[in-house]
Each structure stands twice: as C-alpha cells, then as structure tokens.
mmCIF file of C-alpha atoms in Angstrom:
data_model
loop_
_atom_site.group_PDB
_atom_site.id
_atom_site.type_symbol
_atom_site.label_atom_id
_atom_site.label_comp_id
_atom_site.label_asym_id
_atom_site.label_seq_id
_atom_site.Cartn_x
_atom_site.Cartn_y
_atom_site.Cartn_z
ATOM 1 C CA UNK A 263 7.389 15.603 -13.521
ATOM 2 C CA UNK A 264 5.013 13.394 -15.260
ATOM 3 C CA UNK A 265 6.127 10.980 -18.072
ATOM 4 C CA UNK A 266 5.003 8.811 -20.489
ATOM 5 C CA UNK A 267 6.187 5.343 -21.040
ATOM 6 C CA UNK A 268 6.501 3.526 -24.190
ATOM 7 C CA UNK A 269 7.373 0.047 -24.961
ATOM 8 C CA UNK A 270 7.634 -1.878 -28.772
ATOM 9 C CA UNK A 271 9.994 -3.258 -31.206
ATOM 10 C CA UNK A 272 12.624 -0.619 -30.769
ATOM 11 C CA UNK A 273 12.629 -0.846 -26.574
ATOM 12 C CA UNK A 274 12.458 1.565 -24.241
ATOM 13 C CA UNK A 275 11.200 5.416 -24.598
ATOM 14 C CA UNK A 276 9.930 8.451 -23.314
ATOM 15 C CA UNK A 277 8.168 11.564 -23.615
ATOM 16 C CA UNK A 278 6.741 14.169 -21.293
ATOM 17 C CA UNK A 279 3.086 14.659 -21.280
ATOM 18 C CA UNK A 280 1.018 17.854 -20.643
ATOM 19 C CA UNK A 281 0.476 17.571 -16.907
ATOM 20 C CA UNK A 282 -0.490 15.062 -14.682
ATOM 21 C CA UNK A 283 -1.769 12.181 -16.241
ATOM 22 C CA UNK A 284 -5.017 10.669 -14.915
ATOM 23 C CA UNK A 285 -5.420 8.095 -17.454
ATOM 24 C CA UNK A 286 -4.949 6.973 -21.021
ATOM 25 C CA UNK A 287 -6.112 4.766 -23.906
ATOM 26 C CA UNK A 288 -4.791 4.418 -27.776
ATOM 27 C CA UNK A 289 -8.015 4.924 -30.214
ATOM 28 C CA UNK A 290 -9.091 3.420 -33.159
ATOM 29 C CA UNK A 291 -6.184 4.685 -35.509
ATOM 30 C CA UNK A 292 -3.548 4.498 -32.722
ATOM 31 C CA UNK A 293 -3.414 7.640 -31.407
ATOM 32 C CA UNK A 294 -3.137 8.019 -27.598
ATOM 33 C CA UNK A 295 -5.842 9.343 -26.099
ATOM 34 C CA UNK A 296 -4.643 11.186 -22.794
ATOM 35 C CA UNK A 297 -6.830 12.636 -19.705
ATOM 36 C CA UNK A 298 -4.752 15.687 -18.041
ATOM 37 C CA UNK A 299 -5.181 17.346 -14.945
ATOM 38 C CA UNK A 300 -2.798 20.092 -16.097
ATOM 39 C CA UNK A 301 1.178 21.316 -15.258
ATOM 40 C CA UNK A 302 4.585 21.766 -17.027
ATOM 41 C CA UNK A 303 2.550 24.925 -18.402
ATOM 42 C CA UNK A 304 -0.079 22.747 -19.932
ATOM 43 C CA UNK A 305 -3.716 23.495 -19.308
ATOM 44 C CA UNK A 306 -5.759 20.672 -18.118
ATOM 45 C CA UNK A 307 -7.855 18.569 -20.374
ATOM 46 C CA UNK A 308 -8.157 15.846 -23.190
ATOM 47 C CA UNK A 309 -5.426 15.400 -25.586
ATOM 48 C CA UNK A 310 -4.502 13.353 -28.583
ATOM 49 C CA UNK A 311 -1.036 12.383 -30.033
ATOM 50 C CA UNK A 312 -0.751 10.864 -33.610
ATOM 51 C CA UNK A 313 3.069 10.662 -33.070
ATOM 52 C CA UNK A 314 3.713 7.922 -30.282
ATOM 53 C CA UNK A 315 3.296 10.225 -27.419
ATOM 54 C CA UNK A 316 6.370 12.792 -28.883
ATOM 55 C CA UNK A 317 3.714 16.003 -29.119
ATOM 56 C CA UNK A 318 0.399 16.627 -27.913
ATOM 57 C CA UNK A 319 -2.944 18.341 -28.996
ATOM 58 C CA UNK A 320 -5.514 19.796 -27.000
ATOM 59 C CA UNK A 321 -8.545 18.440 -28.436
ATOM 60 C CA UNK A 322 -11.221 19.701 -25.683
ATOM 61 C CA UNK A 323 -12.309 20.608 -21.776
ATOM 62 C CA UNK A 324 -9.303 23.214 -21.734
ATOM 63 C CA UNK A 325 -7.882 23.979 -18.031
ATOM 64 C CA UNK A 326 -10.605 21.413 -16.957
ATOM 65 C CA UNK A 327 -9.325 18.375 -15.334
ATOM 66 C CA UNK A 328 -10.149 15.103 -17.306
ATOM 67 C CA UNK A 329 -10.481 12.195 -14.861
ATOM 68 C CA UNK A 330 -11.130 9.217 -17.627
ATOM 69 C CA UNK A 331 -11.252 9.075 -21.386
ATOM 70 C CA UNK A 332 -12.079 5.587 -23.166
ATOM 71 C CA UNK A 333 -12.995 4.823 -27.029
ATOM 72 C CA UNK A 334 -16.046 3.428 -27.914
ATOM 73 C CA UNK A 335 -16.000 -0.236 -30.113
ATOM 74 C CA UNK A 336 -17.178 2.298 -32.899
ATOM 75 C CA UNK A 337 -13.975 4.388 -32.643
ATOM 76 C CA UNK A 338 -15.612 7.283 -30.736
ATOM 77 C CA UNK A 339 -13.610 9.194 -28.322
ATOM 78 C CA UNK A 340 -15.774 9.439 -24.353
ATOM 79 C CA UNK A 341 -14.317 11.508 -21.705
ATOM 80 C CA UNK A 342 -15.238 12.070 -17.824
ATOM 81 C CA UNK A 343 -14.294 15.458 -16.187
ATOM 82 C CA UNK A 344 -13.821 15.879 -12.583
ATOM 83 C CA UNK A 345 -15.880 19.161 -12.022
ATOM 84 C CA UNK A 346 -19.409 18.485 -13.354
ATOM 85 C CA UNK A 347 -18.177 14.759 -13.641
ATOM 86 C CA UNK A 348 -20.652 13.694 -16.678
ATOM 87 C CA UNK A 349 -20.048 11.486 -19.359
ATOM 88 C CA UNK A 350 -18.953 13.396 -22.939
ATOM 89 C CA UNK A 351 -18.663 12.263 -26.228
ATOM 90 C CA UNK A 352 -16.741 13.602 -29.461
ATOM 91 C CA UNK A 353 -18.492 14.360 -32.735
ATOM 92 C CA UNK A 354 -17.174 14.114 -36.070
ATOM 93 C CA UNK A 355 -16.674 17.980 -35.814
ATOM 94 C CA UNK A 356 -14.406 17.829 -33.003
ATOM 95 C CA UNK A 357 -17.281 19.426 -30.110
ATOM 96 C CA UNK A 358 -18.099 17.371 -27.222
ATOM 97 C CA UNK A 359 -21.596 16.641 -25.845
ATOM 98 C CA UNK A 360 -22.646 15.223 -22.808
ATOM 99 C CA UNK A 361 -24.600 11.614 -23.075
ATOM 100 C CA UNK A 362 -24.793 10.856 -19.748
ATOM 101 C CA UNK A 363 -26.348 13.927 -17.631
ATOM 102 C CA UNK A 364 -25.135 12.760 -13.956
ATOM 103 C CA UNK A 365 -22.254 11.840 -12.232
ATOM 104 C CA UNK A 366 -20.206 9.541 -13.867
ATOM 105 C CA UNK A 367 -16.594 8.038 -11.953
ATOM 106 C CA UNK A 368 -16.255 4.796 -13.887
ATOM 107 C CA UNK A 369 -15.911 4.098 -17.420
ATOM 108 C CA UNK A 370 -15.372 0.576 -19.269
ATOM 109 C CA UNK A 371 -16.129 -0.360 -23.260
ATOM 110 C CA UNK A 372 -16.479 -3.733 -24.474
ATOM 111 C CA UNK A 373 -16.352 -5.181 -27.465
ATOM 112 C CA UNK A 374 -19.778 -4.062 -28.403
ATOM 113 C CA UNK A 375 -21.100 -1.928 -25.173
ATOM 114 C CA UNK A 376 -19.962 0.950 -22.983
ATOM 115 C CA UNK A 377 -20.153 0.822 -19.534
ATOM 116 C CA UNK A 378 -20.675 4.333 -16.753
ATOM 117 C CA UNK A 379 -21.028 3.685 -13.280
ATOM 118 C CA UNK A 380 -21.190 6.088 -10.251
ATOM 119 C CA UNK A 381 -22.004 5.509 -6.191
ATOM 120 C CA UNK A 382 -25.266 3.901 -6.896
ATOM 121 C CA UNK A 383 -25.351 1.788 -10.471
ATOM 122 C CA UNK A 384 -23.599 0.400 -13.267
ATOM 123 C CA UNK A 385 -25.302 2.102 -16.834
ATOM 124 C CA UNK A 386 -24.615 0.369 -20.110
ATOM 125 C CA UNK A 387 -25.478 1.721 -23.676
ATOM 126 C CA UNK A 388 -25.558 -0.471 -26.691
ATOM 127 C CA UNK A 389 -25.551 2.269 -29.533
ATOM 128 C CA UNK A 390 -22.593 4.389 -28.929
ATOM 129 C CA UNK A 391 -24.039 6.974 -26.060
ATOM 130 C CA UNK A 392 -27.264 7.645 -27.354
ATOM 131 C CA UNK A 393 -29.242 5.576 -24.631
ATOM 132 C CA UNK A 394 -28.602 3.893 -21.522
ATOM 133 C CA UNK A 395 -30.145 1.760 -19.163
ATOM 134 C CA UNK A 396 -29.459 0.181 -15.653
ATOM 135 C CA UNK A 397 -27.653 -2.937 -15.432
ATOM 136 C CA UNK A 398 -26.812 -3.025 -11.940
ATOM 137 C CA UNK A 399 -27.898 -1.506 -9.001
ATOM 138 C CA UNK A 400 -25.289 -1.245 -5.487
ATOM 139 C CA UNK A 401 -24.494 0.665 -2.504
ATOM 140 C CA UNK A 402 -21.546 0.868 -2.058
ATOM 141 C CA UNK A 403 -20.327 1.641 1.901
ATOM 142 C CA UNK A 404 -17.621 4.338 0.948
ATOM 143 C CA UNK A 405 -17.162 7.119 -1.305
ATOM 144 C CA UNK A 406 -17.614 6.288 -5.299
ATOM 145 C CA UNK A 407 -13.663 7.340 -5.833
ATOM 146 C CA UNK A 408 -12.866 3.793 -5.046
ATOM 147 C CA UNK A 409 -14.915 2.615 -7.822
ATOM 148 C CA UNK A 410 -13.146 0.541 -10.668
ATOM 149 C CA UNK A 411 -15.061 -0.566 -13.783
ATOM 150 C CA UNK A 412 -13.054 -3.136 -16.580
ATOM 151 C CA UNK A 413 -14.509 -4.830 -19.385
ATOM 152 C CA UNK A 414 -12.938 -6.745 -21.988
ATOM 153 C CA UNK A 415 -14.649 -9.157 -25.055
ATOM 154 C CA UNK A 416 -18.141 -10.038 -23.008
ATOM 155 C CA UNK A 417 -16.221 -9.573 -19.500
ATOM 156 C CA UNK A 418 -17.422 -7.120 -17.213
ATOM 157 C CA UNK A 419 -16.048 -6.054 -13.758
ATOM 158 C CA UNK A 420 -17.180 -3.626 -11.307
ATOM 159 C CA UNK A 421 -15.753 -3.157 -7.755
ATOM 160 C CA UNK A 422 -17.010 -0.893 -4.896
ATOM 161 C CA UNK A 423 -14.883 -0.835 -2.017
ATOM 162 C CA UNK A 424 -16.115 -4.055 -0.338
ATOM 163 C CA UNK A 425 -18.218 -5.383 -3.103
ATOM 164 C CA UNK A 426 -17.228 -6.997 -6.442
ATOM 165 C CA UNK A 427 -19.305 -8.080 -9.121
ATOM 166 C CA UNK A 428 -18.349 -9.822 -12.594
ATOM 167 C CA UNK A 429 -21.075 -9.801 -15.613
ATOM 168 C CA UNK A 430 -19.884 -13.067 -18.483
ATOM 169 C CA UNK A 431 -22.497 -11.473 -20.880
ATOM 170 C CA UNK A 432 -21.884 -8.054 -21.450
ATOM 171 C CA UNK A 433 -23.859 -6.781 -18.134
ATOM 172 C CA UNK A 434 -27.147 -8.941 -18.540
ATOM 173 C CA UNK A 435 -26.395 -10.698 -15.959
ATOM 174 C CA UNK A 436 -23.946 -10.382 -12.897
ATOM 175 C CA UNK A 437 -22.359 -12.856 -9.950
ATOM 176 C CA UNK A 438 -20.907 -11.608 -6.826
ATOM 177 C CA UNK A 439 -18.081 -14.221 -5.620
ATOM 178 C CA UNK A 440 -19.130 -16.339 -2.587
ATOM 179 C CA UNK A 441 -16.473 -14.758 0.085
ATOM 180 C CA UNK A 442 -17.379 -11.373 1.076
ATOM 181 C CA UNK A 443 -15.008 -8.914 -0.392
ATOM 182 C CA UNK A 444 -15.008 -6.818 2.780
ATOM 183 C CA UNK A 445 -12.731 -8.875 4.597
ATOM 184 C CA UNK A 446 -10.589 -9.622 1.865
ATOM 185 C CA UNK A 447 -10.320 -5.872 1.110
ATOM 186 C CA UNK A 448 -10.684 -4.162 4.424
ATOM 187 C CA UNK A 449 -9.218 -0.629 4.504
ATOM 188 C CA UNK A 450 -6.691 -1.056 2.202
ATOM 189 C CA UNK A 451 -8.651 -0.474 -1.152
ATOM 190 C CA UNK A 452 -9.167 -1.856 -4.774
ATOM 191 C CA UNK A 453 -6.370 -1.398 -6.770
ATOM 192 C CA UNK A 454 -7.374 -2.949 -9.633
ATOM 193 C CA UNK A 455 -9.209 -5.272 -11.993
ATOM 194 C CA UNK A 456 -8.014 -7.427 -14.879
ATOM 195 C CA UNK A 457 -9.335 -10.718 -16.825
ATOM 196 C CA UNK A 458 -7.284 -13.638 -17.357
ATOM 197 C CA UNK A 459 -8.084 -17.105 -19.581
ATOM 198 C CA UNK A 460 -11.669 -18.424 -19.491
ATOM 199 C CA UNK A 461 -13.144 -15.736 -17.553
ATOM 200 C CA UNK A 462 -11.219 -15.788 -14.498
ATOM 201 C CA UNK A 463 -10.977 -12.213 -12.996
ATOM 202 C CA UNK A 464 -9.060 -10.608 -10.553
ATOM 203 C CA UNK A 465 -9.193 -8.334 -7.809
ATOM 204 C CA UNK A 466 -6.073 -6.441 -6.375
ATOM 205 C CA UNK A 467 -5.981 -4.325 -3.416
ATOM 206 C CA UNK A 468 -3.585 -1.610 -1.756
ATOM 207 C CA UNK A 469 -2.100 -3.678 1.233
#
C-alpha cells in the first residue's frame, strides 16, 4: 500500500494517501499537492491536503491518472494527466484549463518561469501559462518517459535518455557537458537530477 512520508520537528510520521502516488509538491500555503493514479478505494486524480498529509481532497481529473503536478512561482496549482497528457492549470474557481494543448511528460518551475517538455522540446512560459515559447529543441533516441526536467533559482536541467542539457539563465541559453551522456548512461536510465552549490548539477542513473 502506498504511504506518505513526513519528516520535521516532531520526527518521524505517516499517513496513507489515495492511491498510488506519482508525484508530489507542497504549494504556496503549504498544502501538499499530490498526483494519484488511484487505489485503496480512491479514484485517481489531483488532491490537496491542508493537514500535513492526515486527509485528502479531490480537487480535480477524478478517476484520471495524474502523472505530475507542480506550483507555479505565482502560487498556481499545474497538473499533467497521463491520458490526453496536456498541461492544466487551476483557476481561482477551482476548474482546470488546459495551457499547453500537446503532449506534455516533463514539468519544472523556477523561481520566475515554468518549464513543459515532451519527446521533441523544452517550452518555457514567463506569465504563469498564458504563453509559451521554445527554448530548446532535441531528439531524444528513446521514448519521452525517460525524460526528467528540474529547475531551481535560474537553474535549469533537462535529460533525455542519452542527452543532458543544463540552462544557468532560466532557459535562454543551454550547455550540453563535454562527455557524451550515452556512455555514461547506457541502458540503465536517468534517475534523476538535482543542483548543488554554484551551479554544479547532477545526473544519476539506474545502474
């Protein structure tokens, strides 16, 4: 059964989600944002918890499986669904809206940008959703599940299997490092992507 974790001052806890978790993220107020794929007699889709994770709302895409949720540097709740995948956001009045009208597998938010990418490009929007252009174009050699987007401050990071690029500035500009990813990945897959001290990033794989 599917659980989730939680760590602060007072240690160690619990709770049980609804379903299969595919991802989550803590919004603006500090509620936890949660993508479901459904189970434990919980319908599939987005849900929010204003208690720590103890009970959960369905707040959209019910018995749809969510595949990524993130929360725009204006507070605004985004969500990626696997059927259809297309990039929705939340209005003030609770309905969702697609912004991004193709498929979408990837999604990152910056401190001032968010980030979609899919098998072909890397889109970024500088006003919340309302436009987007192309920041970087790829082709990736294998299917766009492996895809991994992370962005933190002016940090970008996208990863294909076999290719890796990093963007310093927010996605004006990207670098591919020197040694070709292929051999350092192989077969074994991107795992991750994370951002240490003075923009050093790192790739981790899947053995």
């Amino acid at each position: 059964d599917a659980l989730v974790y939680r760590f602060d001052d007072e240690g160690y806890g619990e709770s049980r989600p609804p379903g299969f978790v595919y991802a989550l993220t803590v919004d603006a107020e500090g509620r936890l944002f949660v993508a479901s794929g459904g189970g434990d007699e919980r319908p599939a889709g987005a849900y929010l918890s204003d208690d720590r994770g103890e009970t959960y709302v369905l707040i959209g895409f019910e018995g749809e499986r969510v595949r990524a949720v993130m929360v725009g540097p204006d507070g605004q709740r985004f969500a990626v669904t696997s059927v259809a995948p297309q990039l929705y956001r939340q209005a003030d009045d609770g309905t969702w809206t697609s912004v991004l009208a193709e498929p979408i597998y990837a999604i990152a938010a910056s401190k001032s940008a968010l980030f979609a990418a899919n098998d072909e490009v890397v889109r970024r929007s500088l006003d919340g959703g309302d436009t987007w252009e192309t920041v970087l174009e790829y082709a990736p050699p294998y299917q766009s599940s492996y895809i991994i987007l992370r962005a933190r401050g002016t940090l970008v990071g996208v990863s294909a299997r076999g290719q890796f690029y990093v963007s310093r500035d927010q996605g004006d500009t990207w670098e591919a490092p020197a040694r070709p990813w292929t051999s350092v990945v192989g077969d074994a897959g991107e795992s991750g992507i994370a951002f240490g001290g003075e923009g050093v990033a790192f790739l981790g794989t899947r053995g």
